Structures are given as structure tokens and as C-alpha cells.
C-alpha positions as a printed Julia matrix, in Angstrom:
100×3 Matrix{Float64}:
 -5.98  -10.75  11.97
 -2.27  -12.11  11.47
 -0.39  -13.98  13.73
  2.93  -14.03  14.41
  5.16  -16.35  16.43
  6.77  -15.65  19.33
 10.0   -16.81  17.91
  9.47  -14.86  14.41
  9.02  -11.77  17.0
 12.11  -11.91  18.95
 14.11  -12.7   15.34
 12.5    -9.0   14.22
 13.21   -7.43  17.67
 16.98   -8.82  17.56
 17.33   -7.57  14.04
 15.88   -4.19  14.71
 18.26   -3.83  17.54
 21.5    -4.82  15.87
 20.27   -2.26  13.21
 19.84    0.32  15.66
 22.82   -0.54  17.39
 25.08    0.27  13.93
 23.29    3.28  12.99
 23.7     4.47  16.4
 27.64    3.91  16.38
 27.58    5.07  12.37
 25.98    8.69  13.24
 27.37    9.0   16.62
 30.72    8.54  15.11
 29.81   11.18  12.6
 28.94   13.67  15.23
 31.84   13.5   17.2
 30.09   12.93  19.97
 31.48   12.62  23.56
 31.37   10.07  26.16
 29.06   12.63  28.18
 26.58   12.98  25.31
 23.56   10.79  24.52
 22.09    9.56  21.18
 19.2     7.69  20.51
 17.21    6.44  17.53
 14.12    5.21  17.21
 11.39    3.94  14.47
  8.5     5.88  14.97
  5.16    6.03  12.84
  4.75    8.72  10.39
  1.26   10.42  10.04
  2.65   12.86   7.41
  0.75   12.42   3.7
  3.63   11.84   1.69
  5.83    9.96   4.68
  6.26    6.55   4.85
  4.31    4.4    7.33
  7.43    4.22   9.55
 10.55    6.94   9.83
 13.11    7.32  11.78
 13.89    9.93  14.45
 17.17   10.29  16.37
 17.72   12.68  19.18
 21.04   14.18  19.87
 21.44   14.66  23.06
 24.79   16.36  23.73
 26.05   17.42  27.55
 24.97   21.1   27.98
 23.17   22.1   25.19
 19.33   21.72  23.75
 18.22   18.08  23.11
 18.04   18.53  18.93
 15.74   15.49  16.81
 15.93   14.85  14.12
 13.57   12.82  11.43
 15.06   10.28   8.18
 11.8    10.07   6.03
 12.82    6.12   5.66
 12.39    3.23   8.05
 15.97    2.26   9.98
 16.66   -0.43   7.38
 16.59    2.2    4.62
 19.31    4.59   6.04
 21.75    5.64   3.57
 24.93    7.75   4.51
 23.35   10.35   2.38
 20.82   10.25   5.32
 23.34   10.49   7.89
 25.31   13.29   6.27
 22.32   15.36   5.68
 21.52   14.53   9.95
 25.41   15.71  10.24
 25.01   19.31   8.08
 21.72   20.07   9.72
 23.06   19.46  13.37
 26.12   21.64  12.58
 23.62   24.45  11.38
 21.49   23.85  14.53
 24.49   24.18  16.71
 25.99   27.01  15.13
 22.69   28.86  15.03
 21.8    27.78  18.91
 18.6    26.51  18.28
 17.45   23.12  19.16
């Protein structure tokens, strides 16, 4: 069993956070989302054969419609705007369509 230090583990937390905080600001900016609405994104693990051990899943939250997630295949730090734009088409579609 590895240790870590409780210093090493608030460096990772910080880090994680500022990344989250940018991606956050990246696709919420790419939504045109409103003051009202919500976003969040989170690194979850991924059970899926084929998925890497962690992904990341953001959830769209905007004022009077369905909460819509959606799942990135890649941990946070491997977001590309690739990702973000595909995030982008697909809520679009979802919107447009009415589903969550």
C-alpha cells in the first residue's frame, strides 16, 4: 500500500481544481450559457471495457429545461477542444430534439 503526503495531496487537489475550474469556464463559454444556468464537471471512474480508468462527465444544467450529462472518454487533463466541440454539437442536438 502507497502512501502519499498530505502536502503531495493538497498539490493534486489544487491542480485538479484549477483544471476543473478552466474547463468549466472553456465549455461554459462554448454553451452560451446564462448566469441562471449551472455547469459542473467532474472525474468520475469508468467501469466501461474499453474506457479509461477515469472519464469525465459534465452536467449541463440550464434554467428550465432537463439536466443533460454528458461523458469525455479521457480524464480532465486530457480534454481537447475536439472534446468540447463534440460536448457543444451533441447538446445542441439534445436541445433541439428535447430530450435530456
Amino acid at each position: 500500500m502507497a502512501f502519499i503526503s498530505l502536502k503531495a495531496w493538497k498539490a493534486r487537489s489544487a491542480e485538479q481544481a484549477a483544471l476543473s475550474a478552466r474547463l468549466k469556464t472553456e465549455i461554459a463559454t462554448a454553451l452560451d450559457l446564462r448566469p441562471e444556468d449551472a455547469l459542473t464537471i467532474n472525474a468520475i471512474a469508468c467501469p466501461d471495457p474499453g474506457c479509461p480508468d477515469i472519464e469525465t462527465v459534465i452536467l449541463v444544467m440550464r434554467a428550465g429545461e432537463p439536466t443533460r450529462a454528458f461523458r469525455i472518454r479521457r480524464p480532465m487533463e486530457a480534454v481537447e477542444a475536439a472534446d468540447i466541440a463534440q460536448v457543444v454539437e451533441e447538446e445542441r442536438e439534445r436541445r433541439a430534439a428535447g430530450t435530456a
